[in-house]
Coordinates of C-alpha atoms in Angstrom, one line a residue:
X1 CA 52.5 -54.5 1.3
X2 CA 53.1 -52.0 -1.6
X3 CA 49.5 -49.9 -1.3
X4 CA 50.4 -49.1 -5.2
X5 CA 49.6 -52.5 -6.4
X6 CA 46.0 -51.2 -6.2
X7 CA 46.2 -48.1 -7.3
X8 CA 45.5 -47.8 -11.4
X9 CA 48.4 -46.3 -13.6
X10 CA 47.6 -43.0 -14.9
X11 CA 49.1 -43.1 -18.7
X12 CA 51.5 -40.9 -19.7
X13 CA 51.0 -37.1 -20.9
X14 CA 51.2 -37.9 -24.7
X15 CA 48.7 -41.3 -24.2
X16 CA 45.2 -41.0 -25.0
X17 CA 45.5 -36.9 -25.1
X18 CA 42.3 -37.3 -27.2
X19 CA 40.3 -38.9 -24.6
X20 CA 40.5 -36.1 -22.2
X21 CA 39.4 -33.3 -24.7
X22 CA 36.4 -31.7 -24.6
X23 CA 33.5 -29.6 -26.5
X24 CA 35.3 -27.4 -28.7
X25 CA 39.2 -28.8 -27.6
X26 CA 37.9 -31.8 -29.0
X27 CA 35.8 -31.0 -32.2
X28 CA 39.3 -28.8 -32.9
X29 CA 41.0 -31.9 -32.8
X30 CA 38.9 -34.2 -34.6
X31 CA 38.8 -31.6 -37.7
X32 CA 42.4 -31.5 -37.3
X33 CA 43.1 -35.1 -37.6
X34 CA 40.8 -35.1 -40.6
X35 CA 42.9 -32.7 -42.2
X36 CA 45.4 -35.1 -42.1
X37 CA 44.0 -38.0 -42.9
X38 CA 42.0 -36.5 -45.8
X39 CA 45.8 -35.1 -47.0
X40 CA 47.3 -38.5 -48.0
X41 CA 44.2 -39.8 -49.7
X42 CA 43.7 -36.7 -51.8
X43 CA 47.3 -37.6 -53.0
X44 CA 46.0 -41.6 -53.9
X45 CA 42.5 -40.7 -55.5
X46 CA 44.0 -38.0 -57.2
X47 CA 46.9 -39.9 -59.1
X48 CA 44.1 -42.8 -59.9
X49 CA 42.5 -40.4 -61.6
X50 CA 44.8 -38.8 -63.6
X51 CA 45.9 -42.1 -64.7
X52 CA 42.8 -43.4 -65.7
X53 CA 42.6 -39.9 -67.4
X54 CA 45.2 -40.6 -69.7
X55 CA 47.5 -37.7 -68.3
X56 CA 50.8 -39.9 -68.7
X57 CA 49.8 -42.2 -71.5
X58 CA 47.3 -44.7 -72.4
X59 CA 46.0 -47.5 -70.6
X60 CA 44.1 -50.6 -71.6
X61 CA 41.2 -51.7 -70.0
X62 CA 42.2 -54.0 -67.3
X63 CA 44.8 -51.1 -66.2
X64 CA 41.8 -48.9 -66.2
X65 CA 40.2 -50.7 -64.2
X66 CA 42.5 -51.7 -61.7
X67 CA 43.3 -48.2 -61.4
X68 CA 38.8 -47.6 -60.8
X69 CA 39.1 -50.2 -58.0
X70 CA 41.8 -48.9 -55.7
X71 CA 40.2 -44.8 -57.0
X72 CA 36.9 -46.8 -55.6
X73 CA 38.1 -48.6 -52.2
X74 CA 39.8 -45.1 -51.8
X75 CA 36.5 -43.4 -51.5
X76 CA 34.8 -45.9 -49.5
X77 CA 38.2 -45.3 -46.7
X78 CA 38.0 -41.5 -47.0
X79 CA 34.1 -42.2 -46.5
X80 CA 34.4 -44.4 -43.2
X81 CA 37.2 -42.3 -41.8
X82 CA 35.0 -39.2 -42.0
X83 CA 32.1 -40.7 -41.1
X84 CA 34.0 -41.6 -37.5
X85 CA 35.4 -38.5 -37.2
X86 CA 31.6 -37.0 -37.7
X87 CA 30.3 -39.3 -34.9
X88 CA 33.0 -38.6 -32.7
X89 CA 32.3 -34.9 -33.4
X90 CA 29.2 -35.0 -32.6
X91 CA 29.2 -37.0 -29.2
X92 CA 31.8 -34.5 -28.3
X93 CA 28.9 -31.7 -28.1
X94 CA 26.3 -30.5 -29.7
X95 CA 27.2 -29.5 -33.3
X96 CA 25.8 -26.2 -34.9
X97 CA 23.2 -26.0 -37.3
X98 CA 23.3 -23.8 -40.6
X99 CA 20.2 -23.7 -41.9
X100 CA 19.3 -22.9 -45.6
X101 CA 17.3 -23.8 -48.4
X102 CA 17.2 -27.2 -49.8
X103 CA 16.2 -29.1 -52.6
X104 CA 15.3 -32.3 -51.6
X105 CA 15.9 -33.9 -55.4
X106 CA 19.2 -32.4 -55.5
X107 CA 20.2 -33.3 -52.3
X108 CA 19.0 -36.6 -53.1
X109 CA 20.8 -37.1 -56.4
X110 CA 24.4 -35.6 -54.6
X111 CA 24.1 -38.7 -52.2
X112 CA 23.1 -41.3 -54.7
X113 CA 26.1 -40.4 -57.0
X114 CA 28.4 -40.3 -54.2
X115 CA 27.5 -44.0 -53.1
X116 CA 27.4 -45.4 -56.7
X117 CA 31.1 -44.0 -56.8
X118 CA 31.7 -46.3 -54.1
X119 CA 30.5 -49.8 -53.3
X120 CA 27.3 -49.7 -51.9
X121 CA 25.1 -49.5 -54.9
X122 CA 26.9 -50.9 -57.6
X123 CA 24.9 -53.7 -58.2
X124 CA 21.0 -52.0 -56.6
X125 CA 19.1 -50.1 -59.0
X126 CA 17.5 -47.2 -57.0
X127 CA 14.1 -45.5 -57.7
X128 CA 13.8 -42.0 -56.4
X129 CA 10.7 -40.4 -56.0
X130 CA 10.3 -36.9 -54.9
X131 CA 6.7 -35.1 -54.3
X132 CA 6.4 -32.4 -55.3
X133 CA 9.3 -32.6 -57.4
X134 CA 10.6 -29.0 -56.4
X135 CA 9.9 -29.6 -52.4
X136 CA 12.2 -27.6 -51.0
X137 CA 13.1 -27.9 -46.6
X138 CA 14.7 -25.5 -44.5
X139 CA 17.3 -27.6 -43.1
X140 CA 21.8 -28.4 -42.9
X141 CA 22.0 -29.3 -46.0
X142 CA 25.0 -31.4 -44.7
X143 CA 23.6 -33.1 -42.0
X144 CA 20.4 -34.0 -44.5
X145 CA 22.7 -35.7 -46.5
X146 CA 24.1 -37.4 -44.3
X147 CA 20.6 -38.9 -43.3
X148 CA 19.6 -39.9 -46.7
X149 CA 23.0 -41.4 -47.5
X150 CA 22.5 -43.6 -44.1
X151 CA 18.9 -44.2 -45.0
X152 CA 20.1 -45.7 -48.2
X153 CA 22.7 -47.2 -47.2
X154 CA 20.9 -48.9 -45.0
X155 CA 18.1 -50.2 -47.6
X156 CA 21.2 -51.1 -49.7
X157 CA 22.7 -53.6 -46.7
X158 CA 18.8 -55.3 -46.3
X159 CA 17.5 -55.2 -49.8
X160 CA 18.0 -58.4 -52.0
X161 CA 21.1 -58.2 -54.6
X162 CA 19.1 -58.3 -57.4
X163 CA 16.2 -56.2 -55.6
X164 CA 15.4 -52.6 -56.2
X165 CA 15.4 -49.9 -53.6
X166 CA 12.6 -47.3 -53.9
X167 CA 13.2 -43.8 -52.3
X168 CA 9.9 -42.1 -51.8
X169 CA 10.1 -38.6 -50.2
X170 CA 6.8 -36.5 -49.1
X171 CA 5.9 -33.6 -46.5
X172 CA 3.3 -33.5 -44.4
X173 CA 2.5 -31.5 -41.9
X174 CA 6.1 -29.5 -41.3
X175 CA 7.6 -33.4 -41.5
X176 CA 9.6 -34.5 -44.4
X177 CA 9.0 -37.8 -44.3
X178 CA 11.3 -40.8 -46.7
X179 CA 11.1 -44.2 -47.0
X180 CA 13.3 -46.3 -48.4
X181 CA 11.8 -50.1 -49.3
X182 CA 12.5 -53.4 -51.3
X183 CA 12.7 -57.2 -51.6
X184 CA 14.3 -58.6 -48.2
X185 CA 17.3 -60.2 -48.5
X186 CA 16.3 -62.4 -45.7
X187 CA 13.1 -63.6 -45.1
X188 CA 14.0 -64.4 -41.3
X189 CA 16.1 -61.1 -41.3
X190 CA 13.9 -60.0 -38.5
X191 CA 16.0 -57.7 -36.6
X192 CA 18.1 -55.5 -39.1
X193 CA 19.3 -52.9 -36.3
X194 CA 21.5 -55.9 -35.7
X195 CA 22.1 -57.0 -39.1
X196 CA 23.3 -53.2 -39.7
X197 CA 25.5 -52.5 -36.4
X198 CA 27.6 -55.6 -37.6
X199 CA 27.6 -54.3 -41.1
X200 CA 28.0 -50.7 -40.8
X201 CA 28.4 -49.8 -37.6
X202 CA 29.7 -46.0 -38.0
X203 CA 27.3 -45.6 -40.1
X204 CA 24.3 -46.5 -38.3
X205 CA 25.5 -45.4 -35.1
X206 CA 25.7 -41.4 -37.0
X207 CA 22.7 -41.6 -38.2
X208 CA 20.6 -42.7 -35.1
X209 CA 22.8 -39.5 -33.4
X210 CA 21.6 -37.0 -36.1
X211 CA 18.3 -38.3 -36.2
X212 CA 18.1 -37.9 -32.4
X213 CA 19.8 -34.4 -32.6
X214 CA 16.7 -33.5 -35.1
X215 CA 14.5 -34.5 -33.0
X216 CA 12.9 -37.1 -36.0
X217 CA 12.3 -41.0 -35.9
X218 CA 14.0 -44.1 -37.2
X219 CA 11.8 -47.0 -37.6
X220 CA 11.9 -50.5 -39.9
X221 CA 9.0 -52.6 -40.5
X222 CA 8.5 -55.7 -43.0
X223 CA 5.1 -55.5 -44.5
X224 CA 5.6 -59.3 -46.1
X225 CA 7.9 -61.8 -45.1
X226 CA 9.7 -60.6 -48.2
X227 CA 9.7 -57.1 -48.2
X228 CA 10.7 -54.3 -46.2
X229 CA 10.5 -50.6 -45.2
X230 CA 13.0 -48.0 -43.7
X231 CA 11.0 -44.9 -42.2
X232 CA 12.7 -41.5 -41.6
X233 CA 10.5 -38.3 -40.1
X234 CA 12.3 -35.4 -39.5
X235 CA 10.4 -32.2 -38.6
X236 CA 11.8 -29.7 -40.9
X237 CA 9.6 -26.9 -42.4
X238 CA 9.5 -25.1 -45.8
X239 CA 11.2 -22.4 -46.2
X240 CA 9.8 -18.9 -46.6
X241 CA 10.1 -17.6 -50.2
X242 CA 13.0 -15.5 -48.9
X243 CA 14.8 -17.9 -48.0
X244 CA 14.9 -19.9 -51.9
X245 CA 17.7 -17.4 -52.7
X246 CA 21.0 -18.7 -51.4
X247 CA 22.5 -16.1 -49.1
X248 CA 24.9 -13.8 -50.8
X249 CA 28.6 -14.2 -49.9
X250 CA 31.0 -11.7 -50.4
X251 CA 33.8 -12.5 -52.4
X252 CA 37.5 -10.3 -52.9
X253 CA 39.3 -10.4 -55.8
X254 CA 38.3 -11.2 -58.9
X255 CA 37.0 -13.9 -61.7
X256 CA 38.9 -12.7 -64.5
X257 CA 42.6 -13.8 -64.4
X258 CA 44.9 -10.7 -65.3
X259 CA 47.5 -11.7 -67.7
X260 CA 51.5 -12.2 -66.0
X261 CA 54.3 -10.9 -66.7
X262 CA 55.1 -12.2 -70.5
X263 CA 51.8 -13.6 -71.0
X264 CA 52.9 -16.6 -69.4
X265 CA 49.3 -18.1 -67.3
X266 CA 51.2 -19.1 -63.4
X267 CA 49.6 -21.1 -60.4
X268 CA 50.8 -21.1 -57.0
X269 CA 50.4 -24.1 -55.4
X270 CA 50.8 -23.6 -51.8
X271 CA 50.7 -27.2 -49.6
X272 CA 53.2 -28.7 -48.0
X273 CA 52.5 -32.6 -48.7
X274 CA 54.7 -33.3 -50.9
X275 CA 52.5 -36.6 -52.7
X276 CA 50.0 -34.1 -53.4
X277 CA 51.9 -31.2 -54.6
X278 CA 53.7 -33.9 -57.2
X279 CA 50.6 -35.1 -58.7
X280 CA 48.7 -31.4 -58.6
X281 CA 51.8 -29.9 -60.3
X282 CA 51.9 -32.6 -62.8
X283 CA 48.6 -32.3 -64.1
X284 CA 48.4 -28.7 -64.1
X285 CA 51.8 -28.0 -66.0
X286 CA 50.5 -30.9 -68.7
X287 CA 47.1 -28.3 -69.1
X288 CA 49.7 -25.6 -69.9
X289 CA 50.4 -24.1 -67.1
X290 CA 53.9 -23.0 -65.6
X291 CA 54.0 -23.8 -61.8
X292 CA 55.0 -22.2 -58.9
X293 CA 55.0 -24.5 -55.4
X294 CA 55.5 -22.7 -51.7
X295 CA 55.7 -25.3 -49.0
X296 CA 54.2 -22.8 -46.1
X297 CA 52.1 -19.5 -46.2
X298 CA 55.1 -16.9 -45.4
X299 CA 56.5 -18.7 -49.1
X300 CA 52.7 -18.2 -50.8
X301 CA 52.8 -14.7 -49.4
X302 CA 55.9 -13.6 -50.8
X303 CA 55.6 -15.4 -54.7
X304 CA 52.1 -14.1 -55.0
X305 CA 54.0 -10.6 -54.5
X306 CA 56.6 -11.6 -56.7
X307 CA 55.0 -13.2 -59.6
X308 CA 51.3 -12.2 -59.8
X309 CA 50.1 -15.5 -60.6
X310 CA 46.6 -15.5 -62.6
X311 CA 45.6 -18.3 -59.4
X312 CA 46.4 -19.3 -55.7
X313 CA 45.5 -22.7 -54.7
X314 CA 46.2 -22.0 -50.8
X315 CA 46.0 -25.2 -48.2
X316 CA 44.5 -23.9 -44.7
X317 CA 46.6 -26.2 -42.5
X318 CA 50.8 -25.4 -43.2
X319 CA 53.7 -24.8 -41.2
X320 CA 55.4 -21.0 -39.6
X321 CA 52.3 -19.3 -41.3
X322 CA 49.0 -21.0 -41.9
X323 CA 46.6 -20.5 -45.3
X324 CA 44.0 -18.2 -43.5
X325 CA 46.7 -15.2 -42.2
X326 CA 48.5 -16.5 -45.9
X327 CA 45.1 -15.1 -48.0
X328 CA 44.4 -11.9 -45.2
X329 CA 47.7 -10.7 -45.8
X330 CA 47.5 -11.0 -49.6
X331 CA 44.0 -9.6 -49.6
X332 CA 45.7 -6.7 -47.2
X333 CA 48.8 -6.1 -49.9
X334 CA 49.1 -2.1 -50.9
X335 CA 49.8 -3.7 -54.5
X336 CA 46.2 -3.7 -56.3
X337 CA 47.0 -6.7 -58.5
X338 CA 48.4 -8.7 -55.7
X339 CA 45.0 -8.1 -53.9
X340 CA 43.3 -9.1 -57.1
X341 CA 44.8 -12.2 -57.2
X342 CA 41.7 -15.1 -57.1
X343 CA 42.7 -17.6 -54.0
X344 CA 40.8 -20.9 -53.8
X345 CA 41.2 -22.1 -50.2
X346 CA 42.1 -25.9 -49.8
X347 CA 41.1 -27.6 -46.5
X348 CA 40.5 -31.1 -45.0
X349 CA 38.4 -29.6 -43.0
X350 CA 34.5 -30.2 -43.6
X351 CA 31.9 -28.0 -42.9
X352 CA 29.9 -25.0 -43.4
X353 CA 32.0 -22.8 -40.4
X354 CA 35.1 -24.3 -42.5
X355 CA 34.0 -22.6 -45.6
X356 CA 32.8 -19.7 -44.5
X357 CA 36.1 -19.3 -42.4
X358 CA 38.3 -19.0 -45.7
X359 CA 35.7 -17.0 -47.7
X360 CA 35.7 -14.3 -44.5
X361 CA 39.7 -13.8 -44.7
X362 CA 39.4 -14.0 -48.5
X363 CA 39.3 -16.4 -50.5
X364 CA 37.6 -16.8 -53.5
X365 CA 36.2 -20.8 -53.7
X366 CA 36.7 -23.5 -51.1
X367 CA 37.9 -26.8 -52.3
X368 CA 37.6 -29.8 -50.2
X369 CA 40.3 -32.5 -49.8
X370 CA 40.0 -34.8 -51.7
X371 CA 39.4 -33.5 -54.2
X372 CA 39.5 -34.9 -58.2
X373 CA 40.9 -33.5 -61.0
X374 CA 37.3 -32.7 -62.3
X375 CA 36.7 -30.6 -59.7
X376 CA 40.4 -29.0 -60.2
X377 CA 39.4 -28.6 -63.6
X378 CA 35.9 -26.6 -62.9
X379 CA 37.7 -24.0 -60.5
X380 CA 40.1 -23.7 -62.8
X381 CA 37.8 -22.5 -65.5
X382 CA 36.2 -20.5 -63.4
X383 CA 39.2 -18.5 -62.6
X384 CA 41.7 -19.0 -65.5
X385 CA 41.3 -18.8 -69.1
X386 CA 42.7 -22.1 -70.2
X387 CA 45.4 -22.3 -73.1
X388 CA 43.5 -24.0 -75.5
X389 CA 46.7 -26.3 -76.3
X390 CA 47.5 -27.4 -73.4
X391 CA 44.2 -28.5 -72.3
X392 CA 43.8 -30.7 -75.6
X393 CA 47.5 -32.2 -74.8
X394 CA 46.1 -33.3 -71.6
X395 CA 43.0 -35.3 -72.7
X396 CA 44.9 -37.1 -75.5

């Protein structure tokens, strides 16, 4: 009898080399594959909007919104992929904490924009109620976002359609405690941890991780047969006075573009997907601007020392030299204006160690993939001076 018949197959070397990572081998591989992923969508949410910008020419309304729905369904993707890869992350370890100083309303008002952009609340009004209206928590203000866009989220899949959500956020006794409540959507919707695992199972799932990680509570209670309540306590204190000042981060370079050669205002545009580059490139040289592309960091390197552009828009992840040893070698140039040079990293990569990653090798601004051209447009401001005729030939 052949013994191996009861043996079990061991896969190959390249199958399921996820699976056998751990701790930080693993987190390392789940940012990198949300690099990736992110990468492709940038390219799609990106050209939506410039379209429904008018970059190209005008566009009726059914065009518009066509282009709005597949902008939308987009974002809800990018949303889902990186709320797996989050989950993932986090059951592969312990993920670190970075503290700061929060606004709760702000915080609040970020997560309720970002889900109205998408499908979840586009037909639930939503009543937000801070007190005090300047309560502040020492907490990540990622992870806190996270919570109160699952909290929501949640109240949006068990309120009625034409019921109103209301956010109500306190804190007591070093607690912050919200509550999200509304009409039920089913009066015999008794167990809506079940109702939600089939409906947003990522979702949940991340949520009852942080929340665990916290050290807080998730509860759900139905006061009426046609109403219900979402509880969230998470112990978090308020911050010390200190702390309400954000911390200071020290950027090189500088926020005043020096004029190139000619007069002529140039951005490098360092990233080597291609989708991206075209529809970055396109918008920018419509605003005016002449355009310079490098398709790895050894390229970026060199044309910063060759043309002086006013701006570097640097991706993190490229081939034979990546973005990070891209901006310290620029930052390390014996050339003064090459080290002036203002570098806004670009990264798939989310996360406060992310950011503060590019700003320590020396970048000027982080930029998160993807990202839209409204976002494109405020770094640029902040960096460039934009010619005034170009930026009117773009809007019209």
């Amino acid at each position: 009898m052949n013994n191996d018949l009861g043996q079990r197959a061991e896969p190959p070397d390249h199958e399921f080399a996820s699976t056998r990572l751990t701790g930080a081998d693993r987190r390392e591989f789940l940012s990198s594959v949300g690099h990736e992923i992110r990468g492709p969508l940038s390219s799609i949410i990106t050209h939506a909007e410039v379209l429904c910008d008018g970059v190209y020419g005008r566009l009726d309304d059914t065009q518009t919104a066509v282009l709005k729905s597949i902008q939308g369904s987009a974002k809800e993707t990018l949303r889902l992929i990186s709320d797996w890869i989050e989950l993932e992350t986090l059951e592969a370890g312990q993920p670190a904490t970075h503290p700061t100083s929060c606004l709760v309303v702000e915080a609040c008002e970020q997560c309720i924009g970002e889900l109205r952009n998408g499908a979840r609340l586009c037909e639930t009004s939503l009543v937000l109620d801070v007190q005090p209206r300047n309560l502040r928590v020492s907490a990540d203000l990622n992870q806190l976002k996270q919570l109160i866009t699952g909290l929501v989220s949640a109240a949006a899949l068990t309120v009625r359609t034409t019921g109103q959500i209301q956010l109500c956020i306190t804190h007591l006794g070093d607690v912050l405690q919200m509550t999200a409540s509304g009409p039920l959507e089913n009066s015999t919707q008794l167990r809506p941890l079940d109702h939600l695992r089939k409906s947003n199972p990522i979702g949940l799932a991340m949520m009852q991780k942080l929340v665990a990680i916290q050290g807080g509570t998730l509860d759900f209670d139905a006061p009426s047969d046609s109403s219900f309540r979402w509880l969230l306590s998470l112990p978090l204190k308020i911050p010390s006075a200190e702390e309400f000042r954000p911390p200071a981060l020290s950027s090189p370079g500088v926020k005043a573009a020096p004029t190139g050669s000619g007069g002529a205002l140039t951005i490098l545009l360092a990233d080597d997907q291609p989708e991206l580059v075209s529809v970055v490139s396109h918008y920018l040289e419509a605003l005016g601007f002449q355009i310079i592309v490098a398709k790895n960091g050894k390229e970026a390197v060199e044309q910063v020392c060759l043309y002086h552009p006013q701006l570097v828009l640097m991706d993190i992840r490229m081939p034979v030299l990546d973005g990070l040893e891209a901006i310290r070698q620029i930052r390390a140039s014996e050339d003064l204006a090459v080290r002036a040079v203002p570098i806004v990293s670009l990264s798939g990569l989310v996360g406060v160690k992310e950011k503060e990653k590019c700003l320590a090798a020396g970048a000027n601004a982080y930029l998160i993939k993807p990202f839209g051209v409204k976002e494109l447009d405020s770094i640029i401001k902040e960096f460039v001076k934009l010619p005034r005729q170009g930026n009117e030939a773009a809007r019209h």
